Amino acid sequence: MAQTQLFWDSTYEIVLALMEKYPEANLESLGLEELNRRIVSLPGFADDPAWVNDAILKGILRDWYEEIGV
């Protein structure tokens, strides 16, 4: 199976990849800088890391919360 490329606008796919790589992540203590580091280190991340902003990161974090049902 080919690996999916991840871009900043594919937030749901990023969340799924984060959940797989970090199943025990404590979202309460996860800051935006650490979230950014984790995202750009994901296998398949293909976007420009400089294009991120706080709104994108907060949206990904919100979606992650919703996906795990916190």
mmCIF file of C-alpha atoms in Angstrom:
data_model
loop_
_atom_site.group_PDB
_atom_site.id
_atom_site.type_symbol
_atom_site.label_atom_id
_atom_site.label_comp_id
_atom_site.label_asym_id
_atom_site.label_seq_id
_atom_site.Cartn_x
_atom_site.Cartn_y
_atom_site.Cartn_z
ATOM 1 C CA MET A 1 0.000 0.000 0.000
ATOM 2 C CA ALA A 2 1.372 3.394 -0.969
ATOM 3 C CA GLN A 3 1.941 5.868 1.814
ATOM 4 C CA THR A 4 -0.374 8.861 1.810
ATOM 5 C CA GLN A 5 1.296 12.237 1.493
ATOM 6 C CA LEU A 6 0.292 14.638 4.242
ATOM 7 C CA PHE A 7 -0.236 18.360 3.725
ATOM 8 C CA TRP A 8 -1.371 21.072 6.146
ATOM 9 C CA ASP A 9 -4.882 21.068 4.677
ATOM 10 C CA SER A 10 -5.328 17.305 5.174
ATOM 11 C CA THR A 11 -6.018 17.684 8.880
ATOM 12 C CA TYR A 12 -8.034 14.483 9.305
ATOM 13 C CA GLU A 13 -5.280 12.383 7.728
ATOM 14 C CA ILE A 14 -2.711 14.134 9.935
ATOM 15 C CA VAL A 15 -4.796 13.340 13.017
ATOM 16 C CA LEU A 16 -5.046 9.671 12.036
ATOM 17 C CA ALA A 17 -1.275 9.507 11.520
ATOM 18 C CA LEU A 18 -0.662 11.210 14.884
ATOM 19 C CA MET A 19 -3.009 8.793 16.632
ATOM 20 C CA GLU A 20 -1.150 5.855 15.110
ATOM 21 C CA LYS A 21 2.326 7.167 15.942
ATOM 22 C CA TYR A 22 1.445 8.614 19.372
ATOM 23 C CA PRO A 23 -1.405 6.458 20.758
ATOM 24 C CA GLU A 24 -0.703 7.462 24.370
ATOM 25 C CA ALA A 25 -0.231 11.192 23.740
ATOM 26 C CA ASN A 26 -1.330 13.499 26.546
ATOM 27 C CA LEU A 27 -3.122 16.207 24.607
ATOM 28 C CA GLU A 28 -3.648 18.297 27.747
ATOM 29 C CA SER A 29 0.086 18.964 27.988
ATOM 30 C CA LEU A 30 0.909 19.019 24.274
ATOM 31 C CA GLY A 31 1.955 22.494 23.192
ATOM 32 C CA LEU A 32 1.719 23.844 19.664
ATOM 33 C CA GLU A 33 5.497 23.766 19.113
ATOM 34 C CA GLU A 34 5.672 20.093 20.077
ATOM 35 C CA LEU A 35 2.604 19.328 17.967
ATOM 36 C CA ASN A 36 4.307 21.023 15.012
ATOM 37 C CA ARG A 37 7.483 18.953 15.533
ATOM 38 C CA ARG A 38 5.453 15.754 15.678
ATOM 39 C CA ILE A 39 3.527 16.581 12.514
ATOM 40 C CA VAL A 40 6.537 17.447 10.368
ATOM 41 C CA SER A 41 8.254 14.232 11.540
ATOM 42 C CA LEU A 42 5.344 12.051 10.412
ATOM 43 C CA PRO A 43 6.125 9.619 7.614
ATOM 44 C CA GLY A 44 4.609 11.034 4.461
ATOM 45 C CA PHE A 45 4.547 14.671 5.569
ATOM 46 C CA ALA A 46 5.219 16.491 2.301
ATOM 47 C CA ASP A 47 4.253 20.127 2.877
ATOM 48 C CA ASP A 48 6.440 23.123 3.633
ATOM 49 C CA PRO A 49 6.851 23.337 7.433
ATOM 50 C CA ALA A 50 7.058 27.138 7.152
ATOM 51 C CA TRP A 51 3.457 27.358 5.917
ATOM 52 C CA VAL A 52 1.960 26.433 9.275
ATOM 53 C CA ASN A 53 0.340 28.892 11.665
ATOM 54 C CA ASP A 54 -1.320 28.658 15.079
ATOM 55 C CA ALA A 55 -4.805 28.396 13.577
ATOM 56 C CA ILE A 56 -3.834 25.296 11.589
ATOM 57 C CA LEU A 57 -2.185 23.676 14.607
ATOM 58 C CA LYS A 58 -5.132 24.489 16.884
ATOM 59 C CA GLY A 59 -7.497 23.001 14.304
ATOM 60 C CA ILE A 60 -5.470 19.790 14.155
ATOM 61 C CA LEU A 61 -5.358 19.601 17.952
ATOM 62 C CA ARG A 62 -9.127 20.183 18.154
ATOM 63 C CA ASP A 63 -9.765 17.454 15.594
ATOM 64 C CA TRP A 64 -7.473 15.094 17.513
ATOM 65 C CA TYR A 65 -9.451 15.759 20.721
ATOM 66 C CA GLU A 66 -12.698 15.076 18.879
ATOM 67 C CA GLU A 67 -11.386 11.899 17.290
ATOM 68 C CA ILE A 68 -10.306 10.372 20.602
ATOM 69 C CA GLY A 69 -13.435 11.564 22.366
ATOM 70 C CA VAL A 70 -11.825 13.667 25.100
#
